């Protein structure tokens, strides 16, 4: 058994460059031929608009018929005083941290339990499925279950003689926590699947020898599982940040279709949509772009931070 | 370089066990401790909850509106199959279904056509800047659609391309390329290079080596990439919400949303759930049929 140390490279692709045959003739033309189409489409349709967003965030612009006016950083400065902007911002962080922590704790509990179960394949398949279904569907189903007057939850509670426990689940106070719960439910299966794949790589004889040494469950988790799946935890954190930031459909469909939800329930993703495309007044495309830029910055900063925090000697086994 | 392996080294204890495989952990006579018991309780409750929700959804699609709410847990006594027929025809879900199939199918095909050669070049060709280029593509996975939506909309309305499925498809393709290239780059780099060398010795050019030797070898990876792209795009609703305004061009997600909004007035709840089930069914079939590939594709970053 050889154990070597290597820096964890999160989300890094091609490592097997050495295996490629080094042929020089016509090399440049081949690279162009193979790479150019994807490069052009990706750059032209995805990267260029993303850069344009940064530029547009410095303008005031309300769409066709209007001339963009340069206003410098005013979109960002004014945003601080905009109630909708602030609550969207706060809600985004609530989702990132509260739902994130819940999803990670649930994923660890489920994974550590499933590791020892015979029916793990079946359990994983059932837990994972909500992630695959369209978030719109999840939102509709979740909304019907929680409908205060005739939803599944309250009806079941009443029929079980627990009428005292019924709540106005979709009222202004509870709708956002319920949205976060639904989001957690939707994402947990995905992270269980990833974590399980990481934990499954740990050789079983580590646990067996720990058993012989009389290690407790907690010691095995802290001394074997956690260090050996540490790089996977890092990948999960990065994936969580990206996925949580861009979640739109679920929140949109859950908090209100047809009528825009009150701005207190927006997240950054919804703010971009409502200020740019579906607001009550003039569309404020510059303002929408400012939020989009902030989203990008949050993702960038958090991903770098995670890589920093997670950076430690990677154990090869 | 060596390091202290946690829990010491005990390979002698289990000489034949291969890491990462299913293994019977519990020996006979082992009793579950209270912590395990609690964990199992939570896990099974979660599984039961998911199954119950799914069952409830299917039941609701076969009931009339009164039954949906009054007796949520009862199986439908007289299944109303007409719910399906009604939404399929009257609410134009048929057309939305066809739109979605064309949109998702077409986009996925183009993604693969663009991503396969690019990923092949990134993983096998030696050229200056290949690492940076790989990073450039992978970076796209972290750019949310909200960042591109405003300029993309402005640009497309200047070109009168808004409200058309092909231009929505173009956005889908561009947005799906990063993950597909990430997945396929990893896949291509695991393939043996001997065959490639043999093809070169036999006089095959790069294009020929790629199309006739490497691409067939990469087929499982290509299928996985296509599958994940398609399943993801099937659920996409944000961009379609912004870019499609004509009902006749709605993909399924938008159609279901419209159905949901109008049900507040028509209260044909059974019909709404029939629509929901129609949207879920293709995903369910794919999952049951090819779930293993979906899971292995999504966890590809974990193994390396």
XYZ file of C-alpha atoms in Angstrom, chain B residues 24-229:
206
model
C -21.548 -6.774 4.434
C -20.644 -4.694 7.448
C -22.850 -6.278 10.014
C -21.881 -9.699 11.227
C -24.396 -12.057 12.642
C -25.059 -11.440 16.275
C -24.215 -7.750 15.988
C -26.844 -5.629 17.635
C -27.690 -2.158 16.487
C -26.811 0.520 18.986
C -29.237 3.303 19.800
C -27.466 5.726 17.466
C -27.668 3.349 14.509
C -31.255 2.650 15.335
C -32.105 6.337 15.306
C -30.240 6.780 12.035
C -32.169 3.941 10.468
C -35.432 5.325 11.727
C -34.672 8.687 10.122
C -33.528 7.097 6.883
C -36.563 4.879 6.495
C -38.918 7.693 7.480
C -37.337 9.799 4.732
C -37.711 6.989 2.183
C -41.301 6.410 3.220
C -42.034 10.113 2.944
C -40.675 10.280 -0.612
C -42.639 7.236 -1.665
C -45.808 8.563 -0.038
C -45.483 11.916 -1.779
C -44.985 10.218 -5.108
C -47.940 7.920 -4.570
C -50.124 10.812 -3.455
C -49.196 12.689 -6.627
C -50.177 9.779 -8.843
C -53.407 9.201 -6.880
C -54.345 12.866 -7.142
C -53.956 12.757 -10.912
C -56.686 10.116 -11.050
C -59.251 11.808 -8.828
C -61.836 14.481 -9.331
C -61.194 17.794 -7.655
C -63.257 17.098 -4.541
C -61.487 13.844 -3.743
C -58.050 15.373 -4.145
C -58.579 17.387 -1.007
C -61.179 15.552 1.074
C -59.530 12.172 1.226
C -55.918 12.734 0.224
C -54.644 9.335 1.315
C -57.346 7.217 -0.282
C -56.581 5.473 -3.549
C -58.894 6.704 -6.292
C -62.021 4.543 -6.240
C -63.037 5.366 -9.805
C -59.839 6.355 -11.583
C -60.534 9.386 -13.744
C -58.317 8.608 -16.690
C -60.081 11.426 -18.488
C -57.920 13.864 -16.479
C -55.020 12.862 -18.668
C -56.932 13.082 -21.904
C -58.296 16.487 -20.958
C -55.004 18.192 -20.165
C -53.303 16.441 -23.053
C -55.801 17.862 -25.560
C -57.622 20.824 -24.071
C -54.665 22.415 -22.292
C -52.339 21.794 -25.191
C -49.944 19.738 -23.141
C -49.495 17.613 -26.241
C -47.945 20.498 -28.131
C -45.805 21.502 -25.135
C -44.610 17.923 -24.863
C -43.543 17.901 -28.492
C -41.878 21.319 -28.035
C -39.936 20.013 -25.055
C -38.851 16.838 -26.846
C -37.589 18.844 -29.812
C -35.952 21.515 -27.670
C -34.251 19.132 -25.258
C -33.404 16.522 -27.887
C -31.998 19.044 -30.329
C -29.996 20.913 -27.692
C -28.551 17.718 -26.259
C -27.475 16.525 -29.689
C -25.711 19.808 -30.448
C -24.072 19.794 -27.002
C -22.598 16.367 -27.697
C -21.475 17.290 -31.205
C -19.602 20.302 -29.812
C -18.418 18.851 -26.518
C -17.003 15.504 -27.682
C -14.265 16.852 -29.979
C -13.500 19.701 -27.570
C -13.156 17.346 -24.605
C -11.070 14.974 -26.703
C -8.698 17.770 -27.690
C -8.460 19.016 -24.107
C -7.658 15.616 -22.679
C -5.422 14.149 -25.401
C -3.736 16.864 -27.408
C -0.566 18.446 -26.162
C -0.784 22.140 -26.786
C 0.104 25.361 -25.100
C -2.644 26.615 -22.823
C -4.639 23.389 -22.650
C -4.917 23.594 -18.872
C -6.111 27.175 -18.973
C -8.580 26.261 -21.682
C -9.957 23.384 -19.599
C -10.331 25.728 -16.660
C -12.028 28.285 -18.882
C -14.703 25.783 -19.851
C -15.119 24.308 -16.359
C -15.502 27.801 -14.928
C -18.807 28.057 -16.775
C -20.362 25.605 -14.302
C -20.152 28.364 -11.719
C -21.813 31.054 -13.838
C -25.532 31.061 -13.081
C -28.002 31.694 -15.894
C -29.117 34.855 -14.092
C -25.786 36.433 -14.953
C -26.243 36.061 -18.688
C -29.971 36.531 -18.998
C -30.218 40.322 -19.367
C -27.525 40.875 -22.029
C -28.593 37.712 -23.822
C -32.145 39.003 -23.937
C -31.107 42.442 -25.185
C -28.833 40.934 -27.811
C -31.424 38.492 -29.034
C -34.166 41.070 -29.250
C -31.875 43.226 -31.396
C -31.528 40.268 -33.717
C -35.274 39.488 -33.434
C -34.425 36.070 -32.049
C -36.525 36.263 -28.910
C -39.502 33.945 -28.556
C -38.167 31.136 -30.692
C -37.259 27.628 -29.634
C -34.020 27.436 -31.666
C -32.571 30.507 -29.979
C -33.607 29.214 -26.563
C -31.884 26.000 -27.618
C -28.730 27.950 -28.411
C -28.695 29.314 -24.857
C -29.273 25.818 -23.528
C -26.360 24.513 -25.568
C -23.978 27.218 -24.384
C -25.041 26.739 -20.773
C -24.715 22.954 -20.911
C -21.294 22.837 -22.569
C -19.202 23.347 -19.396
C -20.551 20.327 -17.541
C -20.551 18.122 -20.638
C -16.948 19.058 -21.420
C -15.915 18.557 -17.785
C -17.492 15.106 -17.753
C -16.138 14.034 -21.131
C -12.625 15.371 -20.544
C -12.431 13.166 -17.493
C -13.778 10.263 -19.469
C -11.440 10.583 -22.431
C -8.406 10.818 -20.184
C -9.187 7.380 -18.752
C -9.105 5.684 -22.156
C -5.949 3.768 -23.086
C -3.665 5.559 -25.526
C -2.369 2.395 -27.209
C -5.255 2.178 -29.653
C -4.733 5.785 -30.558
C -1.081 5.147 -31.292
C -1.959 2.073 -33.312
C -4.391 4.096 -35.395
C -1.711 6.683 -36.057
C 0.770 4.042 -37.121
C -1.851 2.709 -39.509
C -1.964 6.136 -41.051
C -5.198 7.481 -39.621
C -5.310 11.239 -39.172
C -6.529 12.970 -36.061
C -10.091 13.268 -37.254
C -10.258 9.661 -38.288
C -8.648 8.478 -35.064
C -11.231 10.458 -33.140
C -14.362 9.464 -35.038
C -13.517 5.835 -35.704
C -11.428 4.769 -32.740
C -11.862 7.001 -29.727
C -15.482 8.067 -30.044
C -16.797 4.493 -30.156
C -14.640 3.713 -27.121
C -16.057 6.704 -25.291
C -19.645 5.715 -25.991
C -20.607 5.072 -22.343
C -19.301 8.495 -21.347
C -21.042 10.153 -24.265
C -24.334 8.524 -23.352
C -23.960 9.607 -19.726
C -23.168 13.185 -20.732
C -26.158 13.276 -23.066
C -28.416 11.789 -20.435
C -27.438 14.309 -17.748
C -27.723 17.211 -20.170
